[in-house]
Short mmCIF file of C-alpha atoms and ligand atoms in Angstrom, two decimals:
data_model
loop_
_atom_site.label_atom_id
_atom_site.label_comp_id
_atom_site.label_asym_id
_atom_site.label_seq_id
_atom_site.Cartn_x
_atom_site.Cartn_y
_atom_site.Cartn_z
CA MET D 24 2.23 3.05 -17.56
CA PRO D 25 2.18 0.38 -15.01
CA GLU D 26 -1.21 -0.02 -13.10
CA GLN D 27 0.10 0.91 -9.45
CA ILE D 28 -1.95 1.95 -6.26
CA TYR D 29 -0.80 5.58 -5.85
CA LEU D 30 0.22 6.70 -2.54
CA ASP D 31 2.55 9.66 -3.58
CA ASN D 32 0.11 12.79 -3.68
CA ALA D 33 2.36 14.66 -1.92
CA ALA D 34 5.14 14.33 -5.09
CA THR D 35 2.17 14.84 -7.61
CA THR D 36 -1.39 14.26 -8.05
CA PRO D 37 -3.63 12.94 -11.06
CA LEU D 38 -4.87 15.22 -12.99
CA ALA D 39 -8.63 15.63 -12.00
CA PRO D 40 -11.47 14.76 -15.02
CA GLU D 41 -13.01 18.01 -14.33
CA VAL D 42 -9.48 19.75 -14.58
CA ALA D 43 -8.82 17.87 -17.86
CA GLU D 44 -12.14 18.85 -19.16
CA ALA D 45 -11.90 22.75 -18.51
CA MET D 46 -8.23 22.66 -19.96
CA GLY D 47 -9.58 20.57 -23.23
CA PRO D 48 -10.23 23.60 -25.41
CA TRP D 49 -6.91 25.44 -24.56
CA LEU D 50 -5.27 22.89 -26.17
CA GLY D 51 -7.36 22.56 -29.35
CA ASP D 52 -9.12 25.79 -31.16
CA ALA D 53 -8.50 27.88 -28.39
CA PHE D 54 -5.00 28.87 -28.92
CA GLY D 55 -4.73 32.76 -28.27
CA ASN D 56 -2.23 35.17 -26.96
CA PRO D 57 -3.69 36.61 -23.94
CA SER D 58 -1.72 39.47 -25.17
CA SER D 59 -3.17 39.75 -28.46
CA MET D 60 -5.61 42.93 -29.43
CA HIS D 61 -7.93 40.66 -31.77
CA ALA D 62 -10.73 38.44 -30.64
CA THR D 63 -8.94 35.35 -30.05
CA GLY D 64 -6.94 36.91 -27.59
CA ARG D 65 -9.09 38.93 -25.85
CA VAL D 66 -10.91 35.21 -25.13
CA ALA D 67 -7.24 33.97 -23.41
CA ARG D 68 -7.16 37.14 -21.87
CA GLN D 69 -10.60 35.99 -20.10
CA ALA D 70 -9.70 32.76 -19.78
CA VAL D 71 -6.68 33.71 -17.70
CA ASP D 72 -8.55 36.27 -15.55
CA ALA D 73 -11.03 34.05 -14.91
CA ALA D 74 -8.00 31.59 -13.36
CA ARG D 75 -6.82 34.62 -11.37
CA ALA D 76 -10.06 35.22 -10.06
CA GLN D 77 -10.37 31.67 -8.86
CA VAL D 78 -6.95 31.29 -7.31
CA ALA D 79 -7.62 34.88 -5.43
CA ALA D 80 -11.00 33.94 -4.23
CA LEU D 81 -9.30 30.67 -2.59
CA LEU D 82 -6.78 32.47 -0.66
CA ALA D 83 -9.27 35.68 0.04
CA ALA D 84 -7.06 37.98 -1.99
CA ASP D 85 -7.53 40.19 -4.73
CA PRO D 86 -7.32 38.73 -8.21
CA GLY D 87 -4.55 41.90 -9.00
CA GLU D 88 -2.27 40.19 -5.88
CA ILE D 89 -1.94 37.12 -7.87
CA VAL D 90 1.49 36.45 -10.12
CA PHE D 91 0.88 33.12 -12.15
CA THR D 92 4.50 31.46 -12.68
CA GLY D 93 5.66 28.11 -14.55
CA SER D 94 6.02 26.11 -10.78
CA GLY D 95 5.63 26.23 -7.01
CA THR D 96 9.79 26.40 -7.16
CA GLU D 97 9.72 29.36 -9.34
CA ALA D 98 7.21 31.30 -6.79
CA ASP D 99 9.84 30.94 -4.29
CA ASN D 100 12.20 31.60 -6.09
CA LEU D 101 10.48 35.34 -6.87
CA ALA D 102 9.40 35.62 -3.69
CA LEU D 103 13.00 35.73 -1.82
CA VAL D 104 15.05 36.59 -4.30
CA GLY D 105 12.60 39.70 -5.63
CA VAL D 106 12.25 41.12 -2.31
CA ALA D 107 15.82 40.67 -1.40
CA GLU D 108 16.45 42.39 -4.76
CA THR D 109 14.61 45.62 -3.87
CA PHE D 110 16.73 46.28 -0.94
CA GLY D 111 20.15 45.38 -2.57
CA PRO D 112 22.06 42.18 -0.71
CA GLY D 113 24.30 44.53 1.49
CA ASP D 114 21.93 44.86 4.45
CA PHE D 115 19.07 42.21 4.15
CA HIS D 116 18.92 39.43 6.58
CA LEU D 117 16.45 36.70 5.99
CA VAL D 118 15.08 34.41 8.24
CA THR D 119 13.89 30.58 7.33
CA SER D 120 13.10 27.56 8.76
CA ALA D 121 15.37 24.26 8.83
CA ILE D 122 12.99 22.01 7.24
CA GLU D 123 12.08 24.12 3.89
CA HIS D 124 11.64 22.39 0.65
CA PRO D 125 14.78 22.95 -1.62
CA ALA D 126 13.01 25.71 -3.42
CA VAL D 127 13.62 28.02 -0.51
CA LEU D 128 16.99 26.53 0.96
CA GLU D 129 18.78 26.22 -2.71
CA THR D 130 17.41 29.91 -3.40
CA CYS D 131 18.70 30.84 0.29
CA ASP D 132 22.13 29.52 -0.68
CA TYR D 133 21.84 31.53 -3.98
CA LEU D 134 21.09 34.71 -2.04
CA GLN D 135 23.88 33.79 0.85
CA ARG D 136 26.74 33.50 -2.15
CA ARG D 137 25.02 37.12 -3.16
CA GLY D 138 25.87 38.89 0.32
CA VAL D 139 22.63 38.40 1.71
CA ASP D 140 22.44 36.67 5.53
CA VAL D 141 20.27 33.46 6.11
CA GLY D 142 19.25 32.61 9.72
CA TYR D 143 17.53 29.13 10.32
CA LEU D 144 14.94 28.79 12.95
CA PRO D 145 15.04 25.24 14.41
CA VAL D 146 12.62 22.71 14.52
CA GLY D 147 11.37 20.14 17.26
CA GLU D 148 11.33 16.29 17.28
CA ASP D 149 7.57 16.99 16.42
CA GLY D 150 8.58 18.62 13.16
CA ILE D 151 7.22 22.13 13.98
CA VAL D 152 8.79 25.64 14.12
CA ASP D 153 8.21 27.17 17.41
CA PRO D 154 7.54 30.77 16.75
CA ALA D 155 9.12 31.90 20.27
CA GLU D 156 12.42 31.21 18.81
CA LEU D 157 11.73 33.53 15.88
CA SER D 158 12.31 36.70 17.99
CA GLY D 159 15.88 35.57 18.81
CA LEU D 160 16.92 35.22 15.30
CA LEU D 161 15.66 38.37 14.27
CA ARG D 162 17.91 41.33 13.83
CA PRO D 163 17.41 45.39 12.70
CA ASN D 164 17.86 44.31 8.95
CA THR D 165 15.60 41.33 8.87
CA ARG D 166 13.48 42.01 6.11
CA LEU D 167 12.03 38.98 5.05
CA VAL D 168 10.80 35.33 7.05
CA SER D 169 9.80 32.42 4.93
CA VAL D 170 8.55 29.37 6.40
CA MET D 171 6.07 26.88 5.05
CA ALA D 172 2.93 26.54 5.95
CA ALA D 173 3.20 22.56 6.06
CA ASN D 174 6.07 20.20 5.23
CA ASN D 175 6.25 18.25 2.44
CA VAL D 176 8.33 15.08 4.04
CA VAL D 177 6.42 14.78 7.09
CA GLY D 178 3.32 16.55 6.68
CA THR D 179 3.94 19.05 9.81
CA ILE D 180 1.54 22.35 9.99
CA GLN D 181 3.12 25.15 10.68
CA PRO D 182 1.86 27.89 13.01
CA ILE D 183 2.19 30.71 9.92
CA ALA D 184 -0.31 33.02 11.39
CA GLU D 185 1.74 33.46 14.89
CA LEU D 186 5.15 33.62 12.82
CA ALA D 187 3.34 36.24 10.41
CA SER D 188 2.78 38.17 13.42
CA VAL D 189 6.40 38.14 15.17
CA ALA D 190 7.38 39.06 12.05
CA HIS D 191 5.48 42.19 11.52
CA GLU D 192 6.02 43.47 14.73
CA HIS D 193 9.86 43.33 13.25
CA GLY D 194 8.69 44.97 10.59
CA ALA D 195 9.66 42.43 8.54
CA LEU D 196 7.59 40.57 5.31
CA PHE D 197 6.61 37.11 5.65
CA HIS D 198 6.29 34.35 2.81
CA THR D 199 4.96 31.36 3.14
CA ASP D 200 5.83 28.18 0.70
CA ALA D 201 2.00 26.66 1.17
CA VAL D 202 2.55 24.35 -1.85
CA GLN D 203 1.82 21.05 0.13
CA ALA D 204 -0.94 23.38 2.19
CA VAL D 205 -3.43 24.74 -0.43
CA GLY D 206 -6.73 22.92 -1.14
CA LYS D 207 -6.10 21.07 2.66
CA LEU D 208 -5.77 23.68 4.70
CA PRO D 209 -7.90 27.09 5.13
CA LEU D 210 -5.90 30.02 3.96
CA ASP D 211 -6.74 33.32 4.40
CA VAL D 212 -3.96 35.74 3.32
CA ARG D 213 -5.48 38.75 5.41
CA ALA D 214 -6.58 36.80 8.65
CA GLN D 215 -3.18 35.05 8.74
CA SER D 216 -1.16 38.36 7.75
CA ILE D 217 0.57 36.65 4.99
CA ASP D 218 2.41 38.94 2.45
CA LEU D 219 3.73 36.46 -0.09
CA LEU D 220 2.54 32.85 -0.78
CA SER D 221 3.57 30.29 -3.46
CA LEU D 222 1.35 27.29 -4.59
CA SER D 223 1.60 24.91 -7.00
CA ALA D 224 -1.12 23.27 -9.51
CA HIS D 225 0.34 19.83 -9.58
CA LYS D 226 -0.25 19.03 -5.98
CA LEU D 227 -3.85 19.55 -6.02
CA ASN D 228 -5.12 17.53 -8.90
CA GLY D 229 -3.91 20.26 -11.63
CA PRO D 230 -1.35 20.21 -14.09
CA GLN D 231 2.43 20.11 -13.75
CA GLY D 232 4.19 23.10 -14.22
CA VAL D 233 1.92 25.55 -13.38
CA GLY D 234 2.32 27.92 -10.13
CA ALA D 235 1.03 31.36 -8.77
CA LEU D 236 2.75 33.77 -6.12
CA TYR D 237 0.16 35.86 -4.30
CA VAL D 238 1.71 39.03 -3.37
CA ARG D 239 0.25 41.41 -1.26
CA GLY D 240 -0.91 44.63 -2.75
CA GLY D 241 1.90 47.43 -1.83
CA VAL D 242 4.89 44.78 -1.79
CA GLY D 243 7.53 45.43 -3.98
CA LEU D 244 9.40 42.87 -6.13
CA GLU D 245 12.05 43.16 -8.67
CA PRO D 246 11.26 40.41 -11.34
CA LEU D 247 13.53 37.37 -12.41
CA LEU D 248 12.15 37.16 -15.96
CA HIS D 249 12.34 40.01 -17.92
CA GLY D 250 10.63 40.54 -21.48
CA GLY D 251 7.37 41.22 -22.63
CA GLY D 252 5.84 42.79 -19.08
CA GLN D 253 3.22 40.04 -18.69
CA GLU D 254 2.09 39.86 -14.88
CA CYS D 255 2.34 43.34 -14.51
CA GLY D 256 6.05 43.41 -15.76
CA VAL D 257 7.06 41.01 -12.59
CA ARG D 258 6.77 38.18 -14.63
CA SER D 259 7.48 37.91 -18.42
CA GLY D 260 6.35 35.13 -21.06
CA THR D 261 3.42 34.45 -22.77
CA GLU D 262 0.86 32.67 -20.24
CA ASN D 263 0.00 28.89 -20.16
CA VAL D 264 -2.99 29.62 -20.83
CA ALA D 265 -4.36 25.52 -20.35
CA GLY D 266 -2.27 25.52 -17.50
CA LEU D 267 -4.10 28.52 -15.90
CA VAL D 268 -7.22 27.14 -16.71
CA GLY D 269 -6.61 23.95 -15.16
CA LEU D 270 -5.10 25.81 -12.03
CA GLY D 271 -8.52 27.69 -11.65
CA ARG D 272 -10.56 24.71 -12.00
CA ALA D 273 -7.99 22.72 -9.66
CA VAL D 274 -8.44 25.24 -6.73
CA GLU D 275 -11.76 25.76 -7.12
CA LEU D 276 -12.61 21.97 -7.07
CA ALA D 277 -10.31 21.78 -4.03
CA GLY D 278 -11.90 24.64 -1.98
CA ALA D 279 -15.56 23.45 -2.62
CA GLY D 280 -14.59 20.08 -1.39
CA ARG D 281 -12.18 20.45 1.43
CA GLY D 282 -14.13 20.08 4.65
CA GLU D 283 -15.36 16.32 3.14
CA GLU D 284 -12.59 15.50 1.62
CA ASN D 285 -9.96 16.23 4.63
CA ALA D 286 -12.14 14.19 6.91
CA ARG D 287 -12.30 11.29 4.56
CA LEU D 288 -8.30 11.26 4.05
CA VAL D 289 -7.85 11.79 7.87
CA ALA D 290 -10.13 8.25 8.27
CA LEU D 291 -7.92 6.71 5.74
CA GLY D 292 -4.77 7.72 7.55
CA GLU D 293 -6.13 6.22 10.80
CA ARG D 294 -6.78 3.29 8.89
CA ILE D 295 -3.41 2.74 8.01
CA LEU D 296 -2.12 3.99 11.58
CA ALA D 297 -4.37 1.29 13.32
CA GLY D 298 -3.35 -1.49 10.66
CA LEU D 299 0.21 -1.11 11.07
CA GLU D 300 -0.12 -0.99 14.83
CA ALA D 301 -1.69 -4.33 14.98
CA ARG D 302 0.56 -5.78 12.23
CA VAL D 303 3.66 -4.18 11.88
CA PRO D 304 5.18 -3.64 15.56
CA ASN D 305 8.10 -1.89 14.57
CA ALA D 306 6.35 0.89 12.54
CA TYR D 307 6.29 4.11 13.98
CA LEU D 308 5.11 7.77 13.03
CA ILE D 309 7.42 10.49 12.29
CA GLY D 310 6.17 14.08 13.41
CA ASP D 311 3.42 15.49 15.32
CA ARG D 312 0.30 12.59 15.31
CA TYR D 313 -2.25 15.61 15.00
CA ARG D 314 -0.53 18.74 13.54
CA ARG D 315 -0.19 17.22 10.07
CA LEU D 316 -1.47 17.39 6.71
CA PRO D 317 -4.71 15.13 6.14
CA GLY D 318 -3.58 11.46 4.82
CA HIS D 319 0.00 12.71 5.12
CA LEU D 320 2.03 9.77 7.01
CA CYS D 321 5.65 9.89 7.30
CA LEU D 322 6.60 6.27 8.91
CA GLY D 323 9.66 5.06 10.16
CA PHE D 324 10.45 1.31 11.04
CA LEU D 325 12.49 0.36 14.08
CA GLY D 326 15.54 -1.05 13.35
CA GLN D 327 14.95 -1.14 9.55
CA GLU D 328 15.84 2.74 9.08
CA GLY D 329 19.00 1.71 6.65
CA GLU D 330 16.60 -0.29 4.46
CA ALA D 331 13.72 2.41 3.49
CA ILE D 332 14.90 2.27 -0.37
CA ARG D 333 14.53 -1.84 -0.29
CA LEU D 334 11.21 -1.24 1.38
CA LEU D 335 10.26 1.13 -1.10
CA LEU D 336 11.16 -0.92 -4.26
CA ALA D 337 9.67 -3.98 -2.29
CA LEU D 338 6.51 -2.09 -2.52
CA ASP D 339 6.84 -1.00 -5.84
CA GLU D 340 6.88 -4.22 -6.71
CA MET D 341 4.15 -5.14 -5.12
CA GLY D 342 2.30 -2.44 -6.96
CA ILE D 343 2.36 0.55 -4.72
CA ALA D 344 3.76 3.76 -5.42
CA ALA D 345 5.00 5.39 -2.45
CA SER D 346 7.88 7.40 -1.47
CA ALA D 347 10.85 7.33 0.90
CA GLY D 348 11.14 11.21 1.92
CA SER D 349 10.59 13.57 -0.48
CA ALA D 350 10.27 12.87 -4.50
CA CYS D 351 12.03 16.12 -5.19
CA SER D 352 15.49 13.87 -3.74
CA ALA D 353 15.17 11.03 -5.79
CA SER D 354 18.56 12.02 -6.86
CA HIS D 355 20.04 11.88 -3.55
CA ALA D 356 18.21 8.41 -2.30
CA GLY D 357 19.73 7.02 0.41
CA GLU D 358 20.96 10.17 1.70
CA PRO D 359 19.78 11.31 4.96
CA SER D 360 16.82 13.44 4.89
CA SER D 361 17.75 17.28 5.99
CA VAL D 362 14.01 17.69 7.70
CA LEU D 363 14.94 14.37 9.61
CA VAL D 364 18.01 15.57 10.52
CA ALA D 365 16.54 19.04 11.58
CA MET D 366 14.30 17.12 13.70
CA GLY D 367 16.86 15.36 15.77
CA PHE D 368 17.10 12.09 14.27
CA ASP D 369 20.56 10.42 13.54
CA ALA D 370 21.93 10.01 10.17
CA ILE D 371 20.91 6.32 10.01
CA ARG D 372 17.52 7.15 11.10
CA ALA D 373 17.16 9.99 9.11
CA ARG D 374 17.61 7.82 5.61
CA GLY D 375 14.67 5.38 6.88
CA SER D 376 11.55 7.05 6.53
CA LEU D 377 8.38 5.84 4.00
CA ARG D 378 6.23 8.54 3.07
CA ILE D 379 2.53 7.67 2.33
CA THR D 380 0.63 10.67 0.75
CA LEU D 381 -3.39 9.88 0.64
CA GLY D 382 -5.15 11.97 -2.22
CA ARG D 383 -8.67 12.27 -4.12
CA PHE D 384 -8.68 9.15 -5.89
CA ASN D 385 -7.54 6.48 -2.98
CA THR D 386 -10.42 4.61 -1.67
CA ASP D 387 -10.78 2.16 1.40
CA ALA D 388 -9.51 -0.39 -1.01
CA ASP D 389 -6.23 0.94 -1.41
CA ILE D 390 -5.61 1.10 2.26
CA ASP D 391 -6.79 -2.63 2.38
CA ARG D 392 -4.04 -3.66 -0.20
CA LEU D 393 -1.31 -1.57 1.52
CA LEU D 394 -1.89 -3.55 4.62
CA GLU D 395 -2.10 -6.49 2.80
CA VAL D 396 1.27 -6.10 1.39
CA LEU D 397 3.09 -3.73 3.64
CA PRO D 398 3.79 -5.94 6.74
CA GLU D 399 5.01 -8.88 4.04
CA ALA D 400 7.17 -6.17 2.52
CA VAL D 401 8.62 -4.95 5.89
CA GLU D 402 9.25 -8.65 7.10
CA SER D 403 10.98 -9.50 3.93
CA LEU D 404 13.89 -6.98 5.01
CA ARG D 405 14.95 -9.23 7.94
CA PRO D 406 17.48 -9.56 8.89
CA ILE D 407 17.42 -6.40 10.33
CA THR D 408 19.93 -3.66 9.98
CA SER D 409 23.24 -3.90 12.44
CA HIS D 410 22.17 -0.48 13.88
CA PRO D 411 20.83 -0.50 17.37
CA ILE D 412 17.61 0.07 18.48
CA THR D 413 17.61 3.60 20.14
CA ALA D 414 14.15 4.48 20.10
N1 PLP P 521 7.33 23.62 -1.76
C1 PLP P 521 6.93 22.54 -1.68
C2 PLP P 521 6.80 22.34 -0.32
C3 PLP P 521 7.06 21.48 -2.35
O1 PLP P 521 6.62 19.93 -1.64
C4 PLP P 521 7.21 21.25 -3.85
C5 PLP P 521 7.03 20.15 -4.74
O2 PLP P 521 7.35 19.28 -4.42
C6 PLP P 521 7.92 22.55 -4.06
C7 PLP P 521 7.96 23.55 -3.11
C8 PLP P 521 8.21 22.56 -5.57
O3 PLP P 521 6.79 22.72 -6.14
P1 PLP P 521 6.86 22.54 -8.08
O4 PLP P 521 6.86 21.12 -8.19
O5 PLP P 521 5.64 23.07 -8.42
O6 PLP P 521 8.12 23.18 -8.34
#
């Protein structure tokens, strides 16, 4: 594996050693099927139940309200399609935001093709949805509102409690894609009136391919997967025991160290911004300066926005892993980011962001190195594009 300074923690995070240790036995001798009645199976069931309790504790939910899935994407699909199918498509209006992850936006497109009406909340230049705009979009048949807790491209934090309260006044359910937020933001599903919440283990130093959906007791869901009736019939399929043990340990670690770790990540992020201000005068921060995930920076380079991919490759060669927009759009590299377009950026500027996202294993030395090579990488892209400087 290439030795790189890894600054792309919003794409995925390295597995924490404590998580790997907890998973170890479940990749070896402890191989039981949690549905089996014998002792080997019962031990696996206990491990799955323990993981469920750990996830529930982080969200202040009941363990019975956690449905395990195979990814954050699946959790989002289950929330949206699962709720829509309990109503039937004919009389179902769903509201989401223009800056959702494709796991939500593509699911909305799918539902639209099946006869569901979808409304899109706009977003300000700061990358934040305004709850006052929601009332104007709600209709008598709005059954579900889905707005992410924190954005994966710009890192901005959305006012989910306020949005949930507007949705509830209207009798609609509220779902939040909290894949980027879990472990970083305080989440309390009761205090924030959340009916459904998606999360994913690999964003918080857990394993890839493991997710969960919180479903408030009493909320009905049609399953996406049919079969042996696991997860109370909502998500059939033999559980990924090792992965779930990893998820449980990861949420436990993230919850325990959150305050201190967030402060550390904010300080590292501030160091980057101060360093750029001094050394890269055309760099600017995209999205609200303060209402953002700790250690999540989305940067533009005035006059060089068309060169984002080259900048990324230059950094890659210099041993730094960062991202242009979101990793999920790798196959659309070079296309304008729909999130930046929704924030009012023109097509050229919307192509030109560099995302730096810090995580548990980043150190001051990583930031020193970034600040050493980034000015050089930006300089190497001159002469600048012919696009006029407009901001
Ligand atoms: N939602 C958001 C906000 C994300 O950032 C991601 C992953 O980048 C997902 C959903 C999808 O999660 P997963 O990779 O577990 O499918």
